[in-house]
Coordinates of C-alpha atoms in Angstrom, one line a residue:
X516 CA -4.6 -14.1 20.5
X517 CA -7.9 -14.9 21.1
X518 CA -9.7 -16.9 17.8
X519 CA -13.0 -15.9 16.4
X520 CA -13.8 -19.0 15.4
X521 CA -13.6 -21.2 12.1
X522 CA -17.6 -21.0 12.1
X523 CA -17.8 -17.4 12.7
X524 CA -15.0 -16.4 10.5
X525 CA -16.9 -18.4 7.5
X526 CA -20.3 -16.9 8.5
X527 CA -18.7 -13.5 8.0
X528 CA -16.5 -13.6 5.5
X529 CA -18.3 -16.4 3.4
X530 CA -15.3 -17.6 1.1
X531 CA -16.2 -18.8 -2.5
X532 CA -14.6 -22.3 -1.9
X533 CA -12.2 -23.0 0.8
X534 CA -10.9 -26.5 1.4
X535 CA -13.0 -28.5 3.9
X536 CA -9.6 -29.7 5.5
X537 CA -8.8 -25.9 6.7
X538 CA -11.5 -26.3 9.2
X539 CA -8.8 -28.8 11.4
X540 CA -5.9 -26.3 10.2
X541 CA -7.8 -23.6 11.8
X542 CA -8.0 -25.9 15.5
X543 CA -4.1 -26.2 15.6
X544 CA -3.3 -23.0 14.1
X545 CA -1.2 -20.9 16.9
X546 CA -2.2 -17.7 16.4
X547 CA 0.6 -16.6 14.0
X548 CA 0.5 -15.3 10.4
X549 CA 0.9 -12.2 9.0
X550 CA -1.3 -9.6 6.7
X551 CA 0.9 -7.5 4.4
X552 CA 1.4 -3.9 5.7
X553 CA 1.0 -0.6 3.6
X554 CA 4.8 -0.2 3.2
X555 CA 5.7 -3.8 2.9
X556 CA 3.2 -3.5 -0.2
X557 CA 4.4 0.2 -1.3
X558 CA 8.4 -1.7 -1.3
X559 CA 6.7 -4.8 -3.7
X560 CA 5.0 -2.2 -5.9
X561 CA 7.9 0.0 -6.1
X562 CA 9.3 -1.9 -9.3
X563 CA 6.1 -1.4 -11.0
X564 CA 5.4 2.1 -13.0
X565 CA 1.6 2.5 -11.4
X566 CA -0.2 5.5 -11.5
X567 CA -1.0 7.4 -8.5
X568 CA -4.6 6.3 -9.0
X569 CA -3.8 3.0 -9.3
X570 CA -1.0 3.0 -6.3
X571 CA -3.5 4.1 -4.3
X572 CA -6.4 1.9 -4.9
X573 CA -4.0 -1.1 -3.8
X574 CA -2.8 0.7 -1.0
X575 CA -6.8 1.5 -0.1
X576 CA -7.3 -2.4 0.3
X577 CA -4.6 -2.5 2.7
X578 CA -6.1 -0.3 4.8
X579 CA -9.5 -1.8 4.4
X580 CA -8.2 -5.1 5.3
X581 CA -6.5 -4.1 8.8
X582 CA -9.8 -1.8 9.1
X583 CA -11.3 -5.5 9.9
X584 CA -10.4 -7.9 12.7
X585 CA -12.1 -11.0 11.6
X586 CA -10.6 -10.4 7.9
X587 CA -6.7 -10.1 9.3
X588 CA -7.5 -13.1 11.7
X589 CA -8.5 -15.5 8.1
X590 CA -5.7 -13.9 6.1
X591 CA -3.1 -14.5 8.9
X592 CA -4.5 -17.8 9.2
X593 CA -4.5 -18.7 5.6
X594 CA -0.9 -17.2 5.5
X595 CA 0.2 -19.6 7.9
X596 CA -0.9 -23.0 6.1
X597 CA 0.7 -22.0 2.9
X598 CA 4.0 -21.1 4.3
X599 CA 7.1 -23.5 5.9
X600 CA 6.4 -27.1 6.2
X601 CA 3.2 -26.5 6.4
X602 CA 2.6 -25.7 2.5
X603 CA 2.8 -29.4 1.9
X604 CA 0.2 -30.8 4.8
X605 CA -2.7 -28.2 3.5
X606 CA -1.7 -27.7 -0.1
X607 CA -4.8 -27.5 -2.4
X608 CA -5.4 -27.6 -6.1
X609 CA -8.5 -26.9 -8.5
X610 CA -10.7 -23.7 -8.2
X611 CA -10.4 -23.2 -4.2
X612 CA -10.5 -19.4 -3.9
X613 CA -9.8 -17.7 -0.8
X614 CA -12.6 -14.8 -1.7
X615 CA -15.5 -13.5 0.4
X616 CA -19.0 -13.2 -1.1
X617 CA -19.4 -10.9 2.4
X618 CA -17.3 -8.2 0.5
X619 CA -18.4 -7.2 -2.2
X620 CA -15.4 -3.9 -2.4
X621 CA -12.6 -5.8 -1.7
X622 CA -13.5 -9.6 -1.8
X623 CA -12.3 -10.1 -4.9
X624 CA -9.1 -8.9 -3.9
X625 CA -8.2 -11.5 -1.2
X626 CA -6.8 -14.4 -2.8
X627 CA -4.1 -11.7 -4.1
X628 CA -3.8 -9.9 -0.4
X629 CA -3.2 -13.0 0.8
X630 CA -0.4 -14.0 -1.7
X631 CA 1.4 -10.8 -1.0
X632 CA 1.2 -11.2 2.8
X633 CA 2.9 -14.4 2.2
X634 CA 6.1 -13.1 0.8
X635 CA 7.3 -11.6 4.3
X636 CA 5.9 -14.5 6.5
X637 CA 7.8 -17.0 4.2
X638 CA 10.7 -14.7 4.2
X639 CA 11.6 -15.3 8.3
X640 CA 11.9 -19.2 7.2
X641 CA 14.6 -18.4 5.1
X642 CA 17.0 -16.5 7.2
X643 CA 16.2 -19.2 9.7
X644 CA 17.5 -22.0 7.4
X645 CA 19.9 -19.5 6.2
X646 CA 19.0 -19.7 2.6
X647 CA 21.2 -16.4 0.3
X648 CA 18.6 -13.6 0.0
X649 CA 19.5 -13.5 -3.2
X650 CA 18.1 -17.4 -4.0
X651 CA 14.7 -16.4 -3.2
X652 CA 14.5 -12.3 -3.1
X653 CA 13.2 -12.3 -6.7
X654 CA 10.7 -15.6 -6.9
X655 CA 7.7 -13.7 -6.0
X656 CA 7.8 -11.5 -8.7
X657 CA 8.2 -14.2 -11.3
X658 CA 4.0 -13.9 -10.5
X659 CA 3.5 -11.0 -9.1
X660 CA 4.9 -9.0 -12.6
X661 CA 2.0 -10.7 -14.7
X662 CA -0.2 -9.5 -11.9
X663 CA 0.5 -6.2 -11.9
X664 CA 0.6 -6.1 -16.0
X665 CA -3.1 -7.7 -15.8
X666 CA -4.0 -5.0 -13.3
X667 CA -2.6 -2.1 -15.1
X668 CA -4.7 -3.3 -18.3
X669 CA -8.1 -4.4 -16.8
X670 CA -8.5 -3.4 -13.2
X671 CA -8.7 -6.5 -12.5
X672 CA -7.2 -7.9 -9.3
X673 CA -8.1 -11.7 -9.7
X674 CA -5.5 -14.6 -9.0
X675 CA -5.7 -17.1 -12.0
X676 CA -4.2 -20.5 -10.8
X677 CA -4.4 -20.1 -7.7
X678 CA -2.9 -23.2 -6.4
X679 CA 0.6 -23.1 -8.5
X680 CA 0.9 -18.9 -7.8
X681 CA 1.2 -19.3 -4.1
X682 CA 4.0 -21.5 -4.6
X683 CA 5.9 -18.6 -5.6
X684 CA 4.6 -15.9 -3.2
X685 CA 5.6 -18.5 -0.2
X686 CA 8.7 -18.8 -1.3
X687 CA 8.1 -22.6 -2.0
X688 CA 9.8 -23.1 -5.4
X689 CA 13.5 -22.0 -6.3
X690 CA 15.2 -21.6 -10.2
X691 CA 18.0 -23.7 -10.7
X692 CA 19.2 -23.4 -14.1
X693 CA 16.4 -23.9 -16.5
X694 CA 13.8 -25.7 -14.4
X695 CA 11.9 -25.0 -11.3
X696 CA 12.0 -27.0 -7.9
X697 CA 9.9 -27.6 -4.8
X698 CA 9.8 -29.8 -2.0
X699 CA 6.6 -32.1 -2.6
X700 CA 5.1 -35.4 -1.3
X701 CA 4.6 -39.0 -3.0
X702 CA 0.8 -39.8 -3.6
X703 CA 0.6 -42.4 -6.1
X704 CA -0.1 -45.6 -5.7
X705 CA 3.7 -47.4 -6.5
X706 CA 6.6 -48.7 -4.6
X707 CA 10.0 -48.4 -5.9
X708 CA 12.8 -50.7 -5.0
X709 CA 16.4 -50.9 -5.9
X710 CA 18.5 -53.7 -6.3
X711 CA 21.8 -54.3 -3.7
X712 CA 23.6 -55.2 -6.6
X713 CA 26.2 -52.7 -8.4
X714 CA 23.9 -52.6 -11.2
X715 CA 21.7 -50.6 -8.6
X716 CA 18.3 -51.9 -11.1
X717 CA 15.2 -49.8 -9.9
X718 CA 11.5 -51.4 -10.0
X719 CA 8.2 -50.1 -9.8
X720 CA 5.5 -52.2 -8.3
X721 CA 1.8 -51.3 -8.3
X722 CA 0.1 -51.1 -5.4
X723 CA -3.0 -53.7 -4.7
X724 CA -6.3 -53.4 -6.4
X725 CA -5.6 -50.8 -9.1
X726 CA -8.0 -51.2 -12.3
X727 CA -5.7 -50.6 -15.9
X728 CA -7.3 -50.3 -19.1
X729 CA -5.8 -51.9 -22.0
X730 CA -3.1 -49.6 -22.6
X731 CA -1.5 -49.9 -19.2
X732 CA -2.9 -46.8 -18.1
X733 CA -4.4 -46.5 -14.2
X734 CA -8.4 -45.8 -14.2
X735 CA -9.0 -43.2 -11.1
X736 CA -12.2 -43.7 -9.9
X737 CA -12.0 -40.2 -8.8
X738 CA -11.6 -39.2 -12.5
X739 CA -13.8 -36.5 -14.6
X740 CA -15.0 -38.0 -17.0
X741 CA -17.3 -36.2 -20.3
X742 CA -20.2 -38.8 -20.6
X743 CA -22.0 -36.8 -23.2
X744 CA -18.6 -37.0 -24.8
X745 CA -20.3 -40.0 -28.0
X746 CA -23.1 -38.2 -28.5
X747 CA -21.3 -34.8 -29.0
X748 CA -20.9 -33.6 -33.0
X749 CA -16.8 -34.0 -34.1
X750 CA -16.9 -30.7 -34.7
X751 CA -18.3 -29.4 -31.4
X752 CA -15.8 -31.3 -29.6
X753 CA -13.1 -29.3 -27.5
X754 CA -9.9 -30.4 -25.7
X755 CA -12.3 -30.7 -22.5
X756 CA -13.8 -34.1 -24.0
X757 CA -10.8 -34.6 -25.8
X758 CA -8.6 -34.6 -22.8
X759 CA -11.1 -36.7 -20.6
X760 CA -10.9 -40.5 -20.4
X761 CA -14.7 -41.3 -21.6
X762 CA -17.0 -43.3 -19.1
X763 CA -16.8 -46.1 -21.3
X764 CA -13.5 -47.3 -20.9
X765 CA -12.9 -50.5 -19.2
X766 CA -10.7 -52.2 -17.0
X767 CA -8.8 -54.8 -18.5
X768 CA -7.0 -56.8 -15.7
X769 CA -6.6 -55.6 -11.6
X770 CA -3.6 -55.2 -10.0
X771 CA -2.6 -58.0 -7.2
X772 CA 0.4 -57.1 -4.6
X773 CA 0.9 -59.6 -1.6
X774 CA 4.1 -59.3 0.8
X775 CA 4.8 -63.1 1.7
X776 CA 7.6 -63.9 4.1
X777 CA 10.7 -61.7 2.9
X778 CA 9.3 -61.5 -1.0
X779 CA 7.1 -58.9 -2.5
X780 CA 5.0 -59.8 -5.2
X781 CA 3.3 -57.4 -7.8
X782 CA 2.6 -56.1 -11.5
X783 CA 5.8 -54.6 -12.9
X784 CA 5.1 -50.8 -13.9
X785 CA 7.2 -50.5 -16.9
X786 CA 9.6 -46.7 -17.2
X787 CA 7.8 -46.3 -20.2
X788 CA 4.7 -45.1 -18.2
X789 CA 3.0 -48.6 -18.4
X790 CA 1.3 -51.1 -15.6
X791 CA 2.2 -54.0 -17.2
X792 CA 0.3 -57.7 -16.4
X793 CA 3.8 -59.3 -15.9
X794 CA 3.6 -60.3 -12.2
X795 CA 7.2 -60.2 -10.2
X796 CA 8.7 -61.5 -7.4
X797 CA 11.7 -59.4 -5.3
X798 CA 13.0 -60.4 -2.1
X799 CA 13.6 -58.1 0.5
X800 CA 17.2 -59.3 0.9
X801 CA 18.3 -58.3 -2.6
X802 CA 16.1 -55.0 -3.0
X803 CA 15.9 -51.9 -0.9
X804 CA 12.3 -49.6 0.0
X805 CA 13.5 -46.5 -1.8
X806 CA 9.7 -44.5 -2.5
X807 CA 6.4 -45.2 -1.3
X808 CA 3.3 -43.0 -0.9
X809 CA 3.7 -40.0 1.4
X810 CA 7.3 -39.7 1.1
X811 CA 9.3 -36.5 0.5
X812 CA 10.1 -36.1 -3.2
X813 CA 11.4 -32.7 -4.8
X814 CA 8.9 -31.2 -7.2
X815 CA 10.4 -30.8 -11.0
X816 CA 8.2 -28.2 -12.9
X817 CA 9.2 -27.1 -16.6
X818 CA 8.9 -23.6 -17.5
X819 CA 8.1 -23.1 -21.2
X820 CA 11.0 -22.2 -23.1
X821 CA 14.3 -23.5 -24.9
X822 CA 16.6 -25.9 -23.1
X823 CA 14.8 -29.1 -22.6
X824 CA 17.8 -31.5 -23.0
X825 CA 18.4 -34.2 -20.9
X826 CA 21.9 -32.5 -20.1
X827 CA 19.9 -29.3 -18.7
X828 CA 17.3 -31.5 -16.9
X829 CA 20.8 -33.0 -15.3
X830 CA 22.2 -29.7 -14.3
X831 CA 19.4 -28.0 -12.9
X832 CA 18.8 -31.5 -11.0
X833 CA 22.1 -31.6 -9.4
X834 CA 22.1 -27.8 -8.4
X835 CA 18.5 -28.9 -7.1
X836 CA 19.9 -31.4 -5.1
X837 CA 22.5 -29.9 -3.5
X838 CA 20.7 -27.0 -2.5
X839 CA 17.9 -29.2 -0.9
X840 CA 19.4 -31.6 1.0
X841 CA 21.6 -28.5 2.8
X842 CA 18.9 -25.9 3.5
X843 CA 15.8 -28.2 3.9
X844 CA 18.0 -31.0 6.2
X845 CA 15.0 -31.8 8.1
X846 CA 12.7 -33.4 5.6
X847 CA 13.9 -36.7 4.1
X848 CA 14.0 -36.4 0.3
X849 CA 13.7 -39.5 -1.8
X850 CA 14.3 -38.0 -5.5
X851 CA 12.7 -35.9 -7.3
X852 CA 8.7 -36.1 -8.8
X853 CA 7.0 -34.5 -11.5
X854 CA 3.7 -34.8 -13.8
X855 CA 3.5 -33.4 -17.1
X856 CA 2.0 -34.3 -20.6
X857 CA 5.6 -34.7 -21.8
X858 CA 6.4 -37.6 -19.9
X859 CA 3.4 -39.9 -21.6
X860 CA 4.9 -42.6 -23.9
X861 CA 2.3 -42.5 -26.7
X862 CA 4.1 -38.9 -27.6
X863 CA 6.0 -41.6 -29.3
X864 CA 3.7 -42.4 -32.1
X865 CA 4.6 -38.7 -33.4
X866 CA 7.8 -38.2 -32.5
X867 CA 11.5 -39.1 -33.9
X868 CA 13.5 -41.3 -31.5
X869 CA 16.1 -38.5 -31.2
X870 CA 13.5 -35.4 -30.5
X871 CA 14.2 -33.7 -27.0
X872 CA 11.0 -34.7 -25.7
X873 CA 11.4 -38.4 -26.3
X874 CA 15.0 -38.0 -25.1
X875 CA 14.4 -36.5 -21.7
X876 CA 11.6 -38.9 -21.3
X877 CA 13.9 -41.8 -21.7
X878 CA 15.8 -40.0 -18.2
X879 CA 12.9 -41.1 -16.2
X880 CA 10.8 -43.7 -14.3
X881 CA 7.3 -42.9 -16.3
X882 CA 4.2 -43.9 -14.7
X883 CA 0.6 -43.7 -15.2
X884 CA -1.2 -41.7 -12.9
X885 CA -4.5 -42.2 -14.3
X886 CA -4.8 -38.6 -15.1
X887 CA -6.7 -37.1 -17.5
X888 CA -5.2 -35.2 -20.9
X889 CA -6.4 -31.9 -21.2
X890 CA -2.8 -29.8 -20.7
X891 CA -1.6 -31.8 -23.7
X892 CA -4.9 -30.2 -26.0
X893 CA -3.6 -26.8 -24.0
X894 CA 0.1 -27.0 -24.7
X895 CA -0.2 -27.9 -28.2
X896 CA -3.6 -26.1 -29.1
X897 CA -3.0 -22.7 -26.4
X898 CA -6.9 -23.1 -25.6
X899 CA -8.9 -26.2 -24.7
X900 CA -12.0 -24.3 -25.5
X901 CA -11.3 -24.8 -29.1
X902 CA -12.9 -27.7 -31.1
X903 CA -11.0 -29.9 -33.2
X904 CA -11.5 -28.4 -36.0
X905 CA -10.3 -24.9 -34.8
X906 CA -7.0 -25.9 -33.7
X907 CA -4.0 -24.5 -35.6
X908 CA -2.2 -27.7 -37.5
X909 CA 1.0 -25.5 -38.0
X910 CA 3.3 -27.7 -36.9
X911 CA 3.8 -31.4 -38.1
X912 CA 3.1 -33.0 -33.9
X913 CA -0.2 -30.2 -34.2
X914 CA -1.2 -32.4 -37.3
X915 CA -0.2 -35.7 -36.4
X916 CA -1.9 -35.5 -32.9
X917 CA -4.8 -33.7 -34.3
X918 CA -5.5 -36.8 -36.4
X919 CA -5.1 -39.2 -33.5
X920 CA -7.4 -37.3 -31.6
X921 CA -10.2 -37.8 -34.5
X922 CA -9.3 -41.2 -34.1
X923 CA -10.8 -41.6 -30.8
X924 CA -7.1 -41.9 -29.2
X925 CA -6.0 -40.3 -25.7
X926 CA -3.4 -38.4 -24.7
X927 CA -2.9 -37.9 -20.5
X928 CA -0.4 -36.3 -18.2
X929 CA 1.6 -39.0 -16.9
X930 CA 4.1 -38.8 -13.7
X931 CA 7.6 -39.6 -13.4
X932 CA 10.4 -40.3 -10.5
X933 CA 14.2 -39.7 -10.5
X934 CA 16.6 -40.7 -7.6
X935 CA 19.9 -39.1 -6.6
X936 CA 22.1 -41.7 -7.5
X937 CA 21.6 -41.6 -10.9
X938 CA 23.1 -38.2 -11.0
X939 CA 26.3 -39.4 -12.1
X940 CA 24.9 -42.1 -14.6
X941 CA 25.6 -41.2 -18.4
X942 CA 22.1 -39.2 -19.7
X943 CA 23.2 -40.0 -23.1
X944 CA 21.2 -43.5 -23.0
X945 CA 18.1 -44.6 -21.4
X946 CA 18.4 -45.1 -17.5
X947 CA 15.2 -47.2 -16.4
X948 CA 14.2 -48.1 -19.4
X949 CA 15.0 -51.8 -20.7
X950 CA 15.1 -53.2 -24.0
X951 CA 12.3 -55.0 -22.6
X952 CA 10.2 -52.1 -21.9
X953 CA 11.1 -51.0 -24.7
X954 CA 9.6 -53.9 -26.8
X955 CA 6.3 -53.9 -23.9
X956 CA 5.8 -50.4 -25.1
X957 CA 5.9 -51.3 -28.8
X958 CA 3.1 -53.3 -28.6
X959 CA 1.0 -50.8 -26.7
X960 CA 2.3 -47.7 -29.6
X961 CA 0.7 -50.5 -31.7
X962 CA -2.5 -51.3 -30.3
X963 CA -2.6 -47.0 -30.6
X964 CA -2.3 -47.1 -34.3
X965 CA -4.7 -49.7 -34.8
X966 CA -7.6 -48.6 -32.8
X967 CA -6.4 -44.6 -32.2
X968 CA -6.4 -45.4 -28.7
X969 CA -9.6 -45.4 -27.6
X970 CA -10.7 -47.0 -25.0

């Protein structure tokens, strides 16, 4: 086909915010793609108890959409990043929205038209890798039912969370058991090695020139940061300042990582989610490479519900696993990756030793990612728009944390890895995590209680 042209397509359409990296997509993208069709929609929608009215207003987009070359060209086009492989190179988080100001009918429509015109794209992908139709037949409705529920109440065809829907509507992210999987890569700044020995010992190692603050946690200098945050009235705080790091916080010691001759030498990052100053030395001829940035992990996501055990974290793993490694052959999976605000360590300062968060966290290899907190405020609060003094304290971890948080300390999503060969390891004990780390930690929980964490 011939291209209109990244420029001209812009010019006309004129998206609300599309990545700046889609303009070197757009040079190497071949031409293919796909826009949903009028019965490919009508089969999606058939589930769904619409009105004729309503039916027909979706169905009216369709047509409006394939009414207009230059609009199927961008939708086929932003169809084809955000399906295959090809999900991972262009994938894109925070408020991109594939809308056009140039349409004022429909534009609000498009991040949703191109959602649904992912689901068949995405489908040829699977019968070529031969995946059941019944493994991925139902994943896009997981989103698409909440959709039409919010459409059906308000009109409204918007696309909250963009980013983590089209994972579903490409057919990115499978159900196994209790917890949801999809192929991701490594971006954080750690190595992992594992010792030759039958112990099979796994060590993190920072990367050079990282700044930590005094808790062992990574400062970003990309992070957001709420520097109005001190002179903000307690009670017209919200979980947006309380989940940001404040600009105040300082680094307390720099990371240092030289390879010299067949040694690597580093700061230890501790399981418990901690860089830690003690400085280590592995050689090459006793440790294996097994993770560093921009390798292929498998993406561990927790739906909200009951069964967060480390047994049903091992089961859906394995099932994981197995189904990876056969149908995605071609891309080299490490282990599996997550973030979540149930992986940070200072949980710990509320929690029992034998509560199921602590539990599964003791699974993993916890690291700081130098993210910010404000999904812990939301999944213990349901609203980061409330101030401190709003939140319900029904719960005994709502009070506890609520009190922290007056205390100037910090909570913050934290990132952990898991590798394949401790699939067969007993998940009844800690499987990274040392006495030693154990004890390191300690002493940070303590510096907590002392000055509430702030920093």
């Amino acid at each position: 086909m011939e291209k209109t042209g990244y420029q001209n397509i812009i010019e006309q359409l004129r998206p609300e915010n599309i990545p700046a990296k889609f303009q070197d997509a757009y040079e190497k993208w071949d031409g293919s793609g796909h826009v949903v069709t009028r019965e490919e929609l009508k089969g999606y929608l058939s589930r769904y108890e619409l009105s004729e009215q309503e039916l027909e207003g979706l169905l009216q987009i369709v047509d409006r959409i394939h009414e207009n070359k230059t609009l199927c060209e961008y939708i086929s086009f932003l169809v084809w990043t955000q399906c295959e492989i090809r999900r991972y190179e262009y994938w894109f988080e925070g408020d991109v929205s594939f809308n056009c100001k140039a349409l004022p009918d429909i534009g609000d429509a498009i991040n949703l038209y191109m959602c649904l015109s992912c689901i068949e794209f995405a489908r040829l992908d699977m019968i070529h890798r031969q995946i059941p139709e019944e493994v991925y037949e139902k994943i896009p409705y997981r989103m698409l039912d909440g959709q039409m529920e919010k459409y059906q109440k308000t009109g409204s065809l918007l696309v909250d969370d963009l980013p983590w829907k089209v994972n579903f509507y490409s057919l990115s992210i499978y159900l196994f058991d209790r917890f949801l999987f999809c192929p991701c890569g490594f971006d954080d700044p750690y190595r992992f090695y594992r010792s030759k020995k039958d112990k099979g010992e796994v060590i993190g190692i920072a990367e050079d020139g990282l700044k930590i603050d005094a808790y062992g946690q990574l400062i970003d200098p990309k992070e957001i940061t709420c520097e109005d945050m001190d002179s903000l009235e307690l009670s017209k705080k919200d979980g947006k300042c309380f989940g940001r790091y404040t600009y105040k916080r300082k680094p307390i010691f720099e990371t240092a990582l030289a390879e010299i001759g067949d040694e690597v030498h580093g700061n230890r990052i501790s399981p418990c989610g901690i860089v830690t100053r003690e400085k280590i030395r592995i050689s090459k001829d006793a440790y294996t490479e097994i993770l560093r940035k921009g390798d292929w992990m498998i993406g561990f996501h927790i739906p909200a519900g009951e069964g967060y055990t480390p047994e049903r974290v091992r089961i859906s793993m394995k099932l994981a696993w197995d189904f990876f490694t056969k149908y995605f052959s071609d891309l080299p999976f490490k282990g599996f990756w997550s973030s979540s605000w149930l992986y940070d360590g200072r949980l710990c300062l509320f929690l029992e030793e034998d509560s199921r968060i602590v539990q599964v966290q003791r699974q993993f290899f916890n690291y700081s990612g130098g993210w910010n907190g404000e999904s812990t405020y939301i999944e213990l609060f349901g609203d980061e728009d409330l101030s401190i003094d709003e939140v319900p304290q029904k719960s005994s971890l709502q009070k506890k944390v609520v009190a922290y948080l007056k205390r100037g300390g910090k909570l913050a999503d934290t990132g952990m890895v898991y590798f394949p060969e401790e699939l067969e390891k007993d998940y009844h004990k800690p499987i990274y995590i040392t006495d030693w780390d154990l004890a390191y930690q300690e002493e940070v929980l303590e510096l907590c209680r002392q000055k509430g964490g702030r920093s």
